[in-house]
């Protein structure tokens, strides 16, 4: 066994026998503690497993689906009111985001206003 | 007339439960078969019975909780990898504790000296396995194993005590087959030199 997986040499066989015997001859107290450790580790596996039991996932999934349907249903009834205010808010947002549009609202083109007023008066006089 | 036909969901649940119980039984059998050797390995590396028991229990818990659903042939290398990591963690903590103790004022006399990890080991005397056997050769082997570098000792114990082949040892140690062969060869050579007088 000194290289690949060959047969062990007498030295290796002897050390193996000694080590295995020492493992088998552990005192009762240590063996008992090892058995308790094993039992505890298996119990922890059982405890953890119960949280992931599929039988618990089915009702949880049904509740989640019902909640989703409720939210969608209620949300549709409230939609017009919400969209009104949301639409206004979106317009404001677009205005703020668009630098050109913001500048247009800030400039007062007096010449244009005067021209438009004049044209309006002429139109009224003509009719 | 009673009809014993089960609903599909119940049947599926029963199959799952039976499969899990089978895995738990297999795991129990595996751990029962391995626990004493694992303890000896940890005890020789850590030189402390309580620490060795803690390390083995932690490895058992980690394997049960995280890797029980893996194929059974993977359990052994996984278990020993977890155990060796736990052993290294314990040794590191001891080293750090030793350094901290050296800085404390009441250890001022020793502050100039580097902490010796071997000196920090709580119980240098052989464990109950060796004591019960009362065998001088076993004691000599244990002392010789404790003098080996950690990786060489780990490799020797996995191959010699646990009987793993090269590939399995490499998986457990997280290294190449070539490294396993090198570590093992050096460990055997060193042990031969140390134990020469007991083996003639």
Coordinates of C-alpha atoms in Angstrom, one line a residue:
Chain A
X1 CA 0.0 0.0 0.0
X2 CA 3.1 2.2 0.1
X3 CA 2.3 3.4 -3.4
X4 CA -1.0 3.2 -5.4
X5 CA -3.4 0.7 -3.8
X6 CA -0.9 -2.1 -3.3
X7 CA -0.9 -4.6 -0.5
X8 CA 0.2 -3.2 2.8
X9 CA 3.7 -3.9 4.0
X10 CA 4.2 -5.8 7.3
X11 CA 4.9 -2.4 9.0
X12 CA 1.7 -0.9 7.7
X13 CA -0.3 -4.0 8.6
X14 CA 1.1 -3.9 12.1
X15 CA 0.3 -0.2 12.6
X16 CA -3.2 -0.7 11.2
X17 CA -3.8 -3.6 13.6
X18 CA -2.6 -1.6 16.5
X19 CA -4.7 1.5 15.6
X20 CA -7.9 -0.5 14.9
X21 CA -7.5 -2.5 18.1
X22 CA -7.1 0.7 20.1
X23 CA -10.3 2.0 18.4
X24 CA -12.2 -1.1 19.3
X25 CA -11.0 -1.1 22.9
X26 CA -12.4 2.3 23.8
X27 CA -13.8 2.4 27.3
X28 CA -17.5 2.2 27.9
X29 CA -17.9 5.8 28.9
X30 CA -16.4 7.0 25.6
X31 CA -18.5 4.5 23.6
X32 CA -21.6 5.6 25.3
X33 CA -20.9 9.3 24.6
X34 CA -20.2 8.5 20.9
X35 CA -23.5 6.7 20.7
X36 CA -25.3 9.7 22.3
X37 CA -23.6 12.0 19.8
X38 CA -24.8 9.8 17.0
X39 CA -28.3 9.7 18.3
X40 CA -28.3 13.5 18.7
X41 CA -27.1 14.1 15.2
X42 CA -29.8 11.9 13.7
X43 CA -32.4 13.6 15.9
X44 CA -31.3 17.0 14.5
X45 CA -31.7 15.7 11.0
X46 CA -35.3 14.7 11.9
X47 CA -36.0 18.1 13.4
X48 CA -34.7 20.0 10.4
X49 CA -36.4 17.7 8.0
X50 CA -39.9 18.3 9.4
X51 CA -39.7 22.0 8.4
X52 CA -39.3 20.9 4.8
X53 CA -42.0 18.3 4.7
X54 CA -44.0 18.5 1.5
X55 CA -47.2 18.0 3.4
X56 CA -46.7 21.4 5.0
X57 CA -45.9 23.0 1.7
X58 CA -49.3 22.2 0.1
X59 CA -51.4 24.3 2.5
X60 CA -48.8 27.1 2.4
X61 CA -49.0 27.2 -1.4
X62 CA -52.8 27.3 -1.3
X63 CA -52.7 30.2 1.1
X64 CA -50.2 32.1 -1.0
X65 CA -52.3 31.6 -4.1
X66 CA -55.5 32.8 -2.3
X67 CA -53.6 35.8 -1.1
X68 CA -52.4 36.6 -4.6
X69 CA -55.9 36.3 -6.0
X70 CA -57.3 38.6 -3.3
X71 CA -54.6 41.2 -4.0
X72 CA -55.3 41.2 -7.7
X73 CA -59.0 41.4 -7.2
X74 CA -58.9 44.3 -4.8
X75 CA -56.3 46.0 -6.8
X76 CA -58.5 45.9 -10.0
X77 CA -61.4 47.7 -8.2
X78 CA -59.2 50.4 -6.8
X79 CA -57.4 50.8 -10.2
X80 CA -59.2 54.0 -11.6
X81 CA -58.5 56.2 -8.5
X82 CA -55.0 54.9 -8.2
X83 CA -54.3 55.5 -11.8
X84 CA -55.6 59.1 -11.8
X85 CA -53.2 60.2 -9.1
X86 CA -50.5 58.0 -10.4
X87 CA -51.0 59.5 -13.9
X88 CA -50.5 63.0 -12.6
X89 CA -47.5 62.0 -10.6
X90 CA -46.1 60.4 -13.7
X91 CA -46.6 63.6 -15.8
X92 CA -44.7 65.5 -13.1
X93 CA -42.0 63.0 -13.2
X94 CA -41.6 63.2 -16.9
X95 CA -41.6 66.9 -16.8
X96 CA -38.8 66.9 -14.2
X97 CA -36.9 64.3 -16.1
X98 CA -37.1 66.1 -19.4
X99 CA -34.9 69.2 -19.2
X100 CA -36.4 70.8 -22.4
X101 CA -39.9 70.5 -21.2
X102 CA -39.0 72.1 -17.9
X103 CA -37.4 75.0 -19.7
X104 CA -40.5 75.6 -21.8
X105 CA -42.7 75.9 -18.7
X106 CA -40.3 78.5 -17.3
X107 CA -39.9 80.8 -20.3
X108 CA -42.5 83.5 -20.9
X109 CA -42.6 84.3 -24.6
X110 CA -44.4 87.6 -24.4
X111 CA -44.2 88.3 -28.1
X112 CA -45.9 85.1 -28.9
X113 CA -48.6 85.8 -26.3
X114 CA -49.2 89.3 -27.8
X115 CA -49.4 87.9 -31.3
X116 CA -51.8 85.2 -30.3
X117 CA -54.0 87.7 -28.5
X118 CA -54.0 90.0 -31.6
X119 CA -54.9 87.1 -33.9
X120 CA -57.7 86.2 -31.6
X121 CA -59.1 89.7 -31.6
X122 CA -58.8 90.0 -35.4
X123 CA -60.6 86.7 -35.7
X124 CA -63.4 87.8 -33.5
X125 CA -63.8 91.1 -35.3
X126 CA -63.9 89.3 -38.7
X127 CA -66.8 87.1 -37.7
Chain B
X1 CA -66.9 -3.4 2.7
X2 CA -63.7 -1.5 3.4
X3 CA -61.6 -0.2 0.7
X4 CA -57.9 0.3 1.4
X5 CA -57.1 2.4 -1.6
X6 CA -55.0 5.4 -0.4
X7 CA -55.1 8.8 -2.0
X8 CA -52.1 9.5 -4.3
X9 CA -50.9 12.3 -2.0
X10 CA -50.9 10.0 1.0
X11 CA -49.2 7.3 -0.9
X12 CA -46.5 9.7 -2.1
X13 CA -46.1 10.9 1.5
X14 CA -45.7 7.3 2.7
X15 CA -43.1 6.6 0.0
X16 CA -41.1 9.7 0.9
X17 CA -41.3 8.9 4.6
X18 CA -40.2 5.3 3.9
X19 CA -37.3 6.6 1.8
X20 CA -36.2 9.0 4.5
X21 CA -36.4 6.4 7.2
X22 CA -34.3 4.1 5.1
X23 CA -31.7 6.9 4.7
X24 CA -31.7 7.6 8.5
X25 CA -31.2 3.9 9.2
X26 CA -28.3 3.7 6.7
X27 CA -26.8 6.8 8.2
X28 CA -27.1 5.4 11.7
X29 CA -25.3 2.2 10.4
X30 CA -22.6 4.2 8.8
X31 CA -21.9 6.4 11.8
X32 CA -22.0 3.4 14.1
X33 CA -19.4 1.7 12.0
X34 CA -17.1 4.7 11.7
X35 CA -17.4 6.5 15.0
X36 CA -14.7 4.8 17.1
X37 CA -12.0 5.1 14.4
X38 CA -13.0 8.7 13.9
X39 CA -12.7 9.4 17.6
X40 CA -9.3 7.8 17.7
X41 CA -8.2 9.9 14.8
X42 CA -9.4 13.1 16.4
X43 CA -8.0 12.1 19.8
X44 CA -4.5 11.5 18.4
X45 CA -4.6 14.8 16.5
X46 CA -6.0 16.9 19.3
X47 CA -4.6 15.0 22.3
X48 CA -7.7 15.8 24.2
X49 CA -10.7 13.5 24.8
X50 CA -13.4 16.2 25.2
X51 CA -12.2 18.1 22.1
X52 CA -12.1 14.9 20.1
X53 CA -15.7 14.0 21.1
X54 CA -16.8 17.5 20.2
X55 CA -15.2 17.2 16.8
X56 CA -16.7 13.9 16.1
X57 CA -20.1 15.0 17.2
X58 CA -19.9 18.1 15.0
X59 CA -18.9 16.1 12.0
X60 CA -21.8 13.7 12.6
X61 CA -24.3 16.6 12.8
X62 CA -22.9 18.3 9.7
X63 CA -23.1 15.1 7.7
X64 CA -26.6 14.3 9.0
X65 CA -28.0 17.8 8.3
X66 CA -26.3 18.7 5.1
X67 CA -25.2 15.6 3.2
X68 CA -27.4 12.7 4.2
X69 CA -29.2 13.0 0.9
X70 CA -26.0 12.5 -1.1
X71 CA -25.1 9.1 -2.4
X72 CA -23.9 6.8 0.4
X73 CA -20.5 6.2 -1.2
X74 CA -19.8 9.9 -0.7
X75 CA -20.5 9.9 3.0
X76 CA -17.1 8.6 4.2
X77 CA -14.9 11.2 2.4
X78 CA -17.4 13.9 3.3
X79 CA -17.5 12.9 6.9
X80 CA -13.7 12.8 7.2
X81 CA -13.3 16.1 5.4
X82 CA -15.7 17.7 7.9
X83 CA -13.9 16.1 10.8
X84 CA -10.5 17.3 9.6
X85 CA -11.7 20.8 9.2
X86 CA -13.1 20.7 12.7
X87 CA -9.8 19.4 14.0
X88 CA -7.9 22.2 12.3
X89 CA -10.3 24.8 13.7
X90 CA -9.8 23.5 17.2
X91 CA -6.0 23.6 16.7
X92 CA -6.2 27.2 15.4
X93 CA -8.2 28.3 18.3
X94 CA -5.7 26.8 20.7
X95 CA -2.9 28.6 18.9
X96 CA -4.7 31.9 19.1
X97 CA -5.6 31.3 22.7
X98 CA -1.9 30.6 23.3
X99 CA -0.8 33.9 21.7
X100 CA -3.4 35.9 23.7
X101 CA -2.2 34.3 26.9
X102 CA 1.3 35.2 26.1
X103 CA 0.3 38.9 25.8
X104 CA -1.4 38.9 29.2
X105 CA 0.5 40.8 31.9
X106 CA 0.8 37.8 34.2
X107 CA 2.5 35.9 31.4
X108 CA 5.0 38.8 30.9
X109 CA 7.9 36.5 31.7
X110 CA 7.1 34.3 28.7
X111 CA 6.0 37.1 26.4
X112 CA 9.2 37.1 24.4
X113 CA 8.9 33.4 23.5
X114 CA 6.8 32.2 20.6
X115 CA 3.8 30.1 21.7
X116 CA 4.3 26.4 21.2
X117 CA 1.2 24.8 19.9
X118 CA 2.2 21.5 21.3
X119 CA 2.7 23.0 24.7
X120 CA -0.9 24.4 24.4
X121 CA -2.3 20.9 24.0
X122 CA -4.2 20.2 27.2
X123 CA -3.4 16.5 27.7
X124 CA -0.2 15.1 26.3
X125 CA -0.8 11.7 27.9
X126 CA -2.2 8.9 25.8
X127 CA -5.9 8.4 25.8
X128 CA -7.9 5.6 27.3
X129 CA -7.5 3.4 24.3
X130 CA -3.8 3.3 24.7
X131 CA -4.0 3.1 28.5
X132 CA -6.4 0.2 28.4
X133 CA -4.2 -1.7 26.1
X134 CA -1.2 -1.0 28.2
X135 CA 1.0 -1.6 25.2
X136 CA 4.3 0.2 24.9
X137 CA 4.3 -0.1 21.2
X138 CA 0.9 1.5 20.9
X139 CA 2.1 4.4 23.1
X140 CA 5.2 4.7 20.9
X141 CA 3.0 4.7 17.7
X142 CA 0.7 7.3 19.2
X143 CA 3.6 9.6 20.1
X144 CA 5.2 9.1 16.7
X145 CA 1.9 9.9 15.0
X146 CA 1.6 13.1 17.0
X147 CA 5.0 14.2 15.9
X148 CA 4.1 14.0 12.2
X149 CA 3.0 17.1 10.3
X150 CA -0.8 17.4 10.3
X151 CA -1.3 16.5 6.6
X152 CA 0.9 13.5 6.8
X153 CA -0.8 12.3 9.9
X154 CA -4.2 12.9 8.3
X155 CA -3.2 11.0 5.2
X156 CA -1.7 8.1 7.2
X157 CA -4.8 7.7 9.4
X158 CA -7.2 7.8 6.5
X159 CA -5.3 5.2 4.5
X160 CA -4.0 3.0 7.3
X161 CA -6.7 3.1 10.0
X162 CA -9.7 3.9 7.9
X163 CA -8.5 1.8 5.0
X164 CA -9.3 4.3 2.3
X165 CA -7.8 4.0 -1.2
X166 CA -5.9 6.8 -2.8
X167 CA -8.8 8.4 -4.6
X168 CA -11.0 8.3 -1.5
X169 CA -8.3 9.8 0.6
X170 CA -7.7 12.5 -1.9
X171 CA -11.4 13.4 -1.9
X172 CA -11.4 13.5 1.9
X173 CA -8.3 15.6 2.1
X174 CA -9.3 17.9 -0.8
X175 CA -6.0 17.3 -2.7
X176 CA -4.7 15.3 -5.7
X177 CA -3.9 11.7 -5.8
X178 CA -0.2 12.5 -6.2
X179 CA -0.2 14.6 -3.0
X180 CA -1.8 11.7 -1.1
X181 CA 0.9 9.3 -2.3
X182 CA 3.6 11.8 -1.3
X183 CA 2.1 12.5 2.2
X184 CA 1.6 8.8 2.9
X185 CA 5.1 7.8 1.7
X186 CA 6.7 10.5 3.9
X187 CA 4.5 9.5 6.9
X188 CA 5.5 5.9 6.6
X189 CA 9.1 6.7 6.3
X190 CA 9.0 9.0 9.3
X191 CA 7.2 6.5 11.4
X192 CA 9.6 3.8 10.5
X193 CA 12.5 6.0 11.6
X194 CA 10.8 6.8 14.8
X195 CA 9.6 3.4 15.7
X196 CA 12.6 1.4 14.5
X197 CA 13.6 0.2 17.9
X198 CA 10.1 -1.0 18.7
X199 CA 9.7 -2.9 15.4
X200 CA 12.8 -5.0 15.5

